[in-house]
Amino acid sequence: MLRLCVAVFTFGLLACDMPVMGAPADGGGRDGDMALAPDGGAPPVGDLRINQMQMRATVNSYHEFVFDQDPAVAWRHPDVNVQAEEQGIRVFDFDISGDRQSWFDLHPATHEFPFDHANNCGWRISDNELYSGDLGMCLRDLQGWCDANPEHPLLVLLIGETDTGDRPPQMIWQLDDLESSIQIGLSRDRLLVPADVRGEHATLWDAIQADGWPTVDETRGKVMIVLNDRGPMRFAYLMNGGLDPADPLMFVAGDPEIAGQDGVGDEVFFSFEPTETYDFETDMARIEQMGDLIRRGFLVHAITDDPDKAEVLRGAGVHFVGTRFPDAVFGPVDGSPTLCNPETAPDWCLDEMFEPRR
């Protein structure tokens, strides 16, 4: 049971001259022969950090809608392990609904789209009725791919409660259950947790300023879980954690509306995914803000179904660009699925340093 408390958050201004963490933002050269490191020797591949790469992401990664009357919900993804293997997806997005009778359902139906509840994470029968799979099934599918690819670069999972439109969010009292579900679906030693980044520092932001993000090699085979919520669940988790408040399993996505303030000590990941239901386009007017956060050392996520906008987001250094239609927006994987970040990676970075070309 979640331990609740009341907290007062005080925010100060984030200094504009805060240094970039981990790497100079002087381009992400990835073509041609391997460049030399600044000292003339071989590039220190082991020094590449996780904020120096770019990854493909999907939106509602579980989605499998079989009707096509409304384009707002008429798309389907293959299984998450197929997305990882065939489409090069490395960032996955799950909307869940907490229910202690059915664990954590994925994509519950809404009044607006009562039939839009299927998902690609398997099916189960309960009380003689057929139900779509739950979060744990998706995690186990993904774990199978991880087992087969133990040297994969860090995977990122965004998890947030969906708005069903007919009840207030209930997961605020189920954060313990959510962490239990994560550990059942993915083994604990497979997770990159906040304590791994924080070390002896007071906050994650302090740690990133002092030490930078972990390296790509340090996080191979790992999965980073991000609680992607901007409501009371986010504040409750920041203050109370989950099963062990001193050792939470999930990072917490910060609210972009307060991203320019320095009171977000443990919020070092920002998603510019729209808050409106069935809105799948990040506001491109915020591209400057995204670039500013990226150069300061934060991780940034955005979404679009427009290939041209996806290129703009990538050019601005957005780490994780998500879409409902990865084949159309990204095209087939040509080379390495994970790319050097043009804003934060060093000049000598090559995509193959993250994972081999296909």
Coordinates of C-alpha atoms in Angstrom, one line a residue:
M1 CA 0.0 0.0 0.0
L2 CA 1.3 3.4 -1.0
R3 CA 2.6 5.6 1.8
L4 CA 1.1 9.0 1.3
C5 CA 2.3 12.3 2.6
V6 CA 1.9 16.0 1.9
A7 CA 4.8 17.9 0.5
V8 CA 5.5 21.5 -0.5
F9 CA 7.5 21.9 -3.7
T10 CA 9.7 25.0 -4.0
F11 CA 11.1 25.8 -7.4
G12 CA 13.9 28.2 -8.2
L13 CA 15.1 29.4 -11.5
L14 CA 17.4 27.1 -13.5
A15 CA 20.6 29.0 -14.5
C16 CA 20.8 29.5 -18.2
D17 CA 24.6 29.0 -18.3
M18 CA 24.4 25.5 -16.8
P19 CA 27.0 23.3 -18.6
V20 CA 26.2 20.5 -20.9
M21 CA 26.6 17.1 -19.3
G22 CA 28.5 14.2 -20.7
A23 CA 29.7 15.4 -24.2
P24 CA 30.2 18.5 -26.2
A25 CA 27.2 19.4 -28.4
D26 CA 29.4 19.8 -31.5
G27 CA 27.8 17.4 -33.9
G28 CA 27.4 13.6 -34.1
G29 CA 29.6 12.6 -37.1
R30 CA 28.5 9.1 -38.2
D31 CA 29.6 8.7 -41.8
G32 CA 32.9 7.7 -43.4
D33 CA 35.9 6.2 -41.6
M34 CA 36.2 6.2 -37.8
A35 CA 37.5 9.6 -36.7
L36 CA 40.3 10.0 -34.2
A37 CA 39.7 11.1 -30.7
P38 CA 40.8 14.6 -29.7
D39 CA 44.1 13.2 -28.4
G40 CA 44.8 11.6 -31.8
G41 CA 44.2 8.0 -30.5
A42 CA 41.4 5.6 -31.1
P43 CA 38.0 6.9 -30.1
P44 CA 37.2 6.0 -26.4
V45 CA 34.0 4.0 -27.3
G46 CA 33.4 3.1 -23.7
D47 CA 33.1 6.8 -22.9
L48 CA 29.9 7.3 -24.9
R49 CA 26.9 8.2 -22.6
I50 CA 23.3 7.3 -22.9
N51 CA 22.3 10.9 -23.6
Q52 CA 24.6 10.8 -26.7
M53 CA 22.4 8.4 -28.6
Q54 CA 19.0 8.6 -30.5
M55 CA 16.4 5.8 -30.6
R56 CA 13.2 4.9 -32.4
A57 CA 10.1 4.8 -30.2
T58 CA 6.5 3.7 -30.7
V59 CA 3.4 5.4 -29.3
N60 CA 1.0 3.0 -27.4
S61 CA 3.3 0.2 -28.2
Y62 CA 0.7 -2.4 -27.3
H63 CA -2.0 -1.1 -29.7
E64 CA -3.9 -3.5 -31.9
F65 CA -7.2 -2.0 -33.1
V66 CA -8.9 -4.1 -35.8
F67 CA -11.5 -1.5 -37.0
D68 CA -10.7 1.3 -39.3
Q69 CA -13.6 3.6 -39.1
D70 CA -11.8 6.3 -37.2
P71 CA -8.2 7.3 -38.0
A72 CA -7.7 8.3 -34.3
V73 CA -7.6 4.7 -33.3
A74 CA -7.0 2.8 -36.6
W75 CA -3.5 1.5 -36.2
R76 CA -1.8 -1.6 -35.0
H77 CA 1.6 -2.6 -33.8
P78 CA 3.2 -6.0 -34.0
D79 CA 4.3 -7.7 -30.7
V80 CA 6.8 -5.6 -28.8
N81 CA 9.5 -8.2 -29.4
V82 CA 8.8 -8.0 -33.1
Q83 CA 9.0 -4.2 -32.9
A84 CA 12.5 -4.5 -31.3
E85 CA 13.8 -7.1 -33.7
E86 CA 12.3 -6.0 -37.0
Q87 CA 11.6 -2.3 -36.7
G88 CA 14.6 -1.4 -34.5
I89 CA 12.3 0.1 -31.7
R90 CA 14.2 0.7 -28.5
V91 CA 11.6 2.9 -26.6
F92 CA 8.2 1.6 -25.7
D93 CA 5.1 3.3 -24.4
F94 CA 2.4 1.7 -22.3
D95 CA -0.9 3.2 -21.0
I96 CA -2.3 1.1 -18.2
S97 CA -5.2 1.0 -15.9
G98 CA -4.8 -0.3 -12.3
D99 CA -7.2 -3.0 -11.2
R100 CA -6.3 -5.4 -8.4
Q101 CA -8.6 -8.0 -9.8
S102 CA -7.0 -8.0 -13.3
W103 CA -3.5 -6.6 -12.4
F104 CA -2.6 -3.9 -14.8
D105 CA -4.7 -3.9 -18.0
L106 CA -3.4 -2.2 -21.1
H107 CA -5.5 0.2 -23.1
P108 CA -8.9 -0.1 -21.4
A109 CA -11.9 1.0 -23.5
T110 CA -13.2 4.5 -23.2
H111 CA -16.7 5.9 -23.8
E112 CA -15.5 7.5 -27.0
F113 CA -14.1 4.3 -28.4
P114 CA -15.7 1.4 -26.5
F115 CA -14.2 -1.3 -28.8
D116 CA -10.7 0.1 -28.7
H117 CA -9.3 -2.2 -26.0
A118 CA -7.3 -5.0 -27.8
N119 CA -3.6 -5.2 -27.4
N120 CA -0.7 -7.3 -28.8
C121 CA 0.5 -8.8 -25.5
G122 CA -1.5 -12.0 -25.5
W123 CA -4.9 -13.0 -24.3
R124 CA -6.3 -14.6 -21.2
I125 CA -9.6 -16.1 -20.1
S126 CA -11.1 -15.2 -16.7
D127 CA -14.6 -15.9 -15.5
N128 CA -15.4 -17.4 -18.9
E129 CA -14.7 -14.1 -20.6
L130 CA -11.8 -13.3 -23.0
Y131 CA -9.6 -10.4 -21.9
S132 CA -6.7 -8.7 -23.7
G133 CA -3.2 -9.1 -22.2
D134 CA -1.8 -7.1 -19.3
L135 CA 1.4 -5.1 -18.7
G136 CA 3.2 -8.2 -17.4
M137 CA 2.6 -10.1 -20.6
C138 CA 4.2 -7.2 -22.6
L139 CA 7.2 -7.2 -20.3
R140 CA 7.7 -10.9 -20.6
D141 CA 7.5 -10.6 -24.4
L142 CA 10.2 -7.9 -24.2
Q143 CA 12.3 -9.9 -21.8
G144 CA 12.4 -12.7 -24.3
W145 CA 14.0 -10.4 -26.9
C146 CA 16.4 -9.0 -24.3
D147 CA 17.5 -12.6 -23.4
A148 CA 18.2 -13.2 -27.1
N149 CA 20.1 -9.9 -27.4
P150 CA 22.1 -9.5 -24.2
E151 CA 24.3 -6.7 -25.5
H152 CA 21.5 -4.5 -26.6
P153 CA 21.8 -0.8 -25.7
L154 CA 19.6 0.6 -23.0
L155 CA 15.8 0.2 -23.6
V156 CA 13.4 2.8 -22.3
L157 CA 9.8 2.0 -21.2
L158 CA 7.3 4.8 -20.6
I159 CA 4.5 3.8 -18.3
G160 CA 1.5 6.0 -17.4
E161 CA -2.1 5.6 -16.5
T162 CA -4.6 6.2 -19.2
D163 CA -7.6 8.4 -18.8
T164 CA -10.7 6.2 -19.1
G165 CA -13.0 9.2 -18.9
D166 CA -15.4 7.6 -16.4
R167 CA -13.4 7.6 -13.1
P168 CA -10.6 9.4 -11.4
P169 CA -7.1 7.9 -11.6
Q170 CA -6.7 5.1 -9.1
M171 CA -3.1 4.1 -9.6
I172 CA -1.9 6.5 -7.0
W173 CA -2.6 3.8 -4.4
Q174 CA -1.1 1.1 -6.6
L175 CA 2.4 2.2 -7.2
D176 CA 3.7 -0.7 -5.0
D177 CA 1.7 -3.1 -7.2
L178 CA 3.1 -1.5 -10.3
E179 CA 6.7 -2.1 -9.1
S180 CA 5.8 -5.7 -8.3
S181 CA 4.5 -6.2 -11.8
I182 CA 7.7 -4.7 -13.3
Q183 CA 9.8 -7.1 -11.3
I184 CA 7.7 -10.1 -12.3
G185 CA 7.9 -9.2 -16.0
L186 CA 11.5 -8.0 -15.9
S187 CA 14.1 -9.3 -13.4
R188 CA 15.3 -6.7 -10.9
D189 CA 18.9 -7.0 -12.0
R190 CA 17.9 -6.0 -15.6
L191 CA 16.7 -2.6 -14.5
L192 CA 18.6 0.7 -14.6
V193 CA 17.2 2.4 -11.5
P194 CA 17.6 6.0 -10.2
A195 CA 20.1 4.9 -7.5
D196 CA 22.4 3.6 -10.3
V197 CA 22.6 7.2 -11.6
R198 CA 22.4 9.1 -8.3
G199 CA 25.2 7.4 -6.6
E200 CA 26.2 9.4 -3.5
H201 CA 24.6 12.6 -4.7
A202 CA 21.5 14.2 -3.2
T203 CA 19.5 14.2 -6.5
L204 CA 19.7 12.8 -10.0
W205 CA 20.3 16.3 -11.3
D206 CA 23.2 16.8 -9.0
A207 CA 24.6 13.5 -10.2
I208 CA 24.3 14.3 -13.8
Q209 CA 25.9 17.7 -13.3
A210 CA 28.8 16.1 -11.5
D211 CA 29.3 12.8 -13.2
G212 CA 27.1 12.7 -16.4
W213 CA 24.8 10.0 -17.4
P214 CA 26.0 6.3 -17.2
T215 CA 27.9 5.1 -20.3
V216 CA 26.3 3.0 -23.0
D217 CA 28.5 0.0 -22.1
E218 CA 27.5 0.3 -18.4
T219 CA 23.8 0.0 -19.4
R220 CA 23.9 -2.7 -22.0
G221 CA 21.2 -5.3 -21.4
K222 CA 19.4 -2.9 -19.1
V223 CA 15.9 -1.4 -19.2
M224 CA 15.0 2.1 -17.9
I225 CA 11.4 2.5 -16.7
V226 CA 10.0 6.0 -16.7
L227 CA 6.7 6.9 -14.9
N228 CA 5.2 9.1 -17.6
D229 CA 2.6 11.0 -15.6
R230 CA 2.0 14.7 -14.7
G231 CA -0.7 14.3 -12.1
P232 CA -0.8 13.3 -8.4
M233 CA 0.7 9.9 -9.2
R234 CA 3.9 11.6 -10.2
F235 CA 4.2 13.6 -7.0
A236 CA 3.3 10.7 -4.9
Y237 CA 6.0 8.6 -6.4
L238 CA 8.6 11.3 -6.1
M239 CA 7.8 11.6 -2.4
N240 CA 7.0 8.0 -1.4
G241 CA 8.7 5.8 -4.0
G242 CA 7.2 2.3 -4.4
L243 CA 7.9 -0.9 -2.5
D244 CA 11.1 0.7 -1.0
P245 CA 10.9 4.5 -0.9
A246 CA 14.7 4.6 -0.5
D247 CA 15.2 2.6 -3.7
P248 CA 12.5 3.3 -6.4
L249 CA 12.6 1.3 -9.6
M250 CA 11.3 4.0 -11.9
F251 CA 12.5 7.4 -13.1
V252 CA 9.8 10.1 -13.2
A253 CA 9.1 12.2 -16.2
G254 CA 9.2 15.9 -15.4
D255 CA 6.5 18.3 -16.5
P256 CA 7.7 20.4 -19.5
E257 CA 5.7 23.4 -18.2
I258 CA 8.1 23.7 -15.3
A259 CA 11.2 22.4 -17.1
G260 CA 12.9 25.8 -16.8
Q261 CA 13.0 25.7 -13.1
D262 CA 15.5 24.1 -10.7
G263 CA 13.4 22.3 -8.3
V264 CA 13.1 19.1 -10.4
G265 CA 16.1 17.4 -8.8
D266 CA 15.0 13.9 -9.5
E267 CA 13.1 14.7 -12.7
V268 CA 15.7 14.4 -15.5
F269 CA 13.5 13.0 -18.3
F270 CA 11.0 15.2 -20.1
S271 CA 8.3 14.0 -22.5
F272 CA 6.7 16.5 -24.8
E273 CA 3.9 14.0 -25.6
P274 CA 0.6 16.0 -25.7
T275 CA -1.7 15.6 -22.7
E276 CA -4.9 15.6 -24.8
T277 CA -6.2 12.1 -25.5
Y278 CA -5.8 10.9 -29.1
D279 CA -3.4 13.8 -29.8
F280 CA -0.3 12.3 -31.4
E281 CA 1.7 15.4 -32.4
T282 CA 4.3 17.2 -30.2
D283 CA 4.0 20.9 -30.5
M284 CA 6.8 21.9 -32.8
A285 CA 6.7 25.4 -31.4
R286 CA 8.5 24.0 -28.4
I287 CA 11.5 22.8 -30.4
E288 CA 13.8 25.5 -28.9
Q289 CA 12.8 24.5 -25.4
M290 CA 13.6 20.8 -26.2
G291 CA 17.0 21.8 -27.6
D292 CA 17.8 23.8 -24.5
L293 CA 16.9 20.9 -22.2
I294 CA 19.0 18.5 -24.3
R295 CA 22.1 20.7 -24.2
R296 CA 21.7 21.0 -20.4
G297 CA 21.9 17.2 -20.0
F298 CA 18.2 16.2 -19.7
L299 CA 16.7 13.3 -21.7
V300 CA 13.9 14.4 -24.0
H301 CA 11.1 12.4 -25.7
A302 CA 8.6 13.6 -28.4
I303 CA 6.1 12.1 -30.8
T304 CA 4.9 12.7 -34.3
D305 CA 3.4 10.8 -37.3
D306 CA 4.9 13.2 -39.8
P307 CA 8.3 12.0 -41.3
D308 CA 9.4 15.6 -41.9
K309 CA 8.7 16.6 -38.3
A310 CA 10.5 13.5 -37.1
E311 CA 13.6 14.6 -39.0
V312 CA 13.4 18.1 -37.4
L313 CA 13.1 16.5 -33.9
R314 CA 16.0 14.3 -34.6
G315 CA 18.0 17.2 -35.9
A316 CA 17.3 19.1 -32.7
G317 CA 18.8 16.3 -30.7
V318 CA 15.6 14.8 -29.3
H319 CA 16.8 11.4 -27.8
F320 CA 13.6 9.4 -28.3
V321 CA 11.2 10.1 -31.2
G322 CA 8.0 8.1 -31.1
T323 CA 5.3 7.4 -33.7
R324 CA 2.2 5.2 -34.3
F325 CA 3.6 4.3 -37.8
P326 CA 7.4 3.5 -37.5
D327 CA 7.6 1.9 -41.0
A328 CA 6.3 5.0 -42.6
V329 CA 8.0 7.6 -40.4
F330 CA 11.4 6.0 -40.0
G331 CA 11.5 3.6 -42.9
P332 CA 13.4 0.2 -42.6
V333 CA 16.5 0.0 -40.5
D334 CA 19.4 1.0 -42.6
G335 CA 22.5 0.5 -40.6
S336 CA 22.4 0.6 -36.8
P337 CA 18.9 1.1 -35.2
T338 CA 20.5 3.4 -32.6
L339 CA 22.1 6.6 -33.8
C340 CA 24.7 9.2 -32.7
N341 CA 22.9 12.3 -31.3
P342 CA 23.7 15.3 -33.5
E343 CA 23.6 17.7 -30.5
T344 CA 25.3 15.8 -27.8
A345 CA 27.5 13.1 -29.3
P346 CA 31.2 13.7 -29.9
D347 CA 32.5 14.1 -33.5
W348 CA 34.1 10.6 -33.4
C349 CA 30.8 8.9 -32.6
L350 CA 29.7 6.2 -35.1
D351 CA 26.3 4.5 -34.9
E352 CA 27.9 1.1 -34.9
M353 CA 29.4 1.9 -31.5
F354 CA 25.9 1.5 -30.0
E355 CA 24.9 -1.6 -31.9
P356 CA 26.0 -3.3 -35.1
R357 CA 24.7 -2.4 -38.6
R358 CA 22.1 -4.7 -40.0

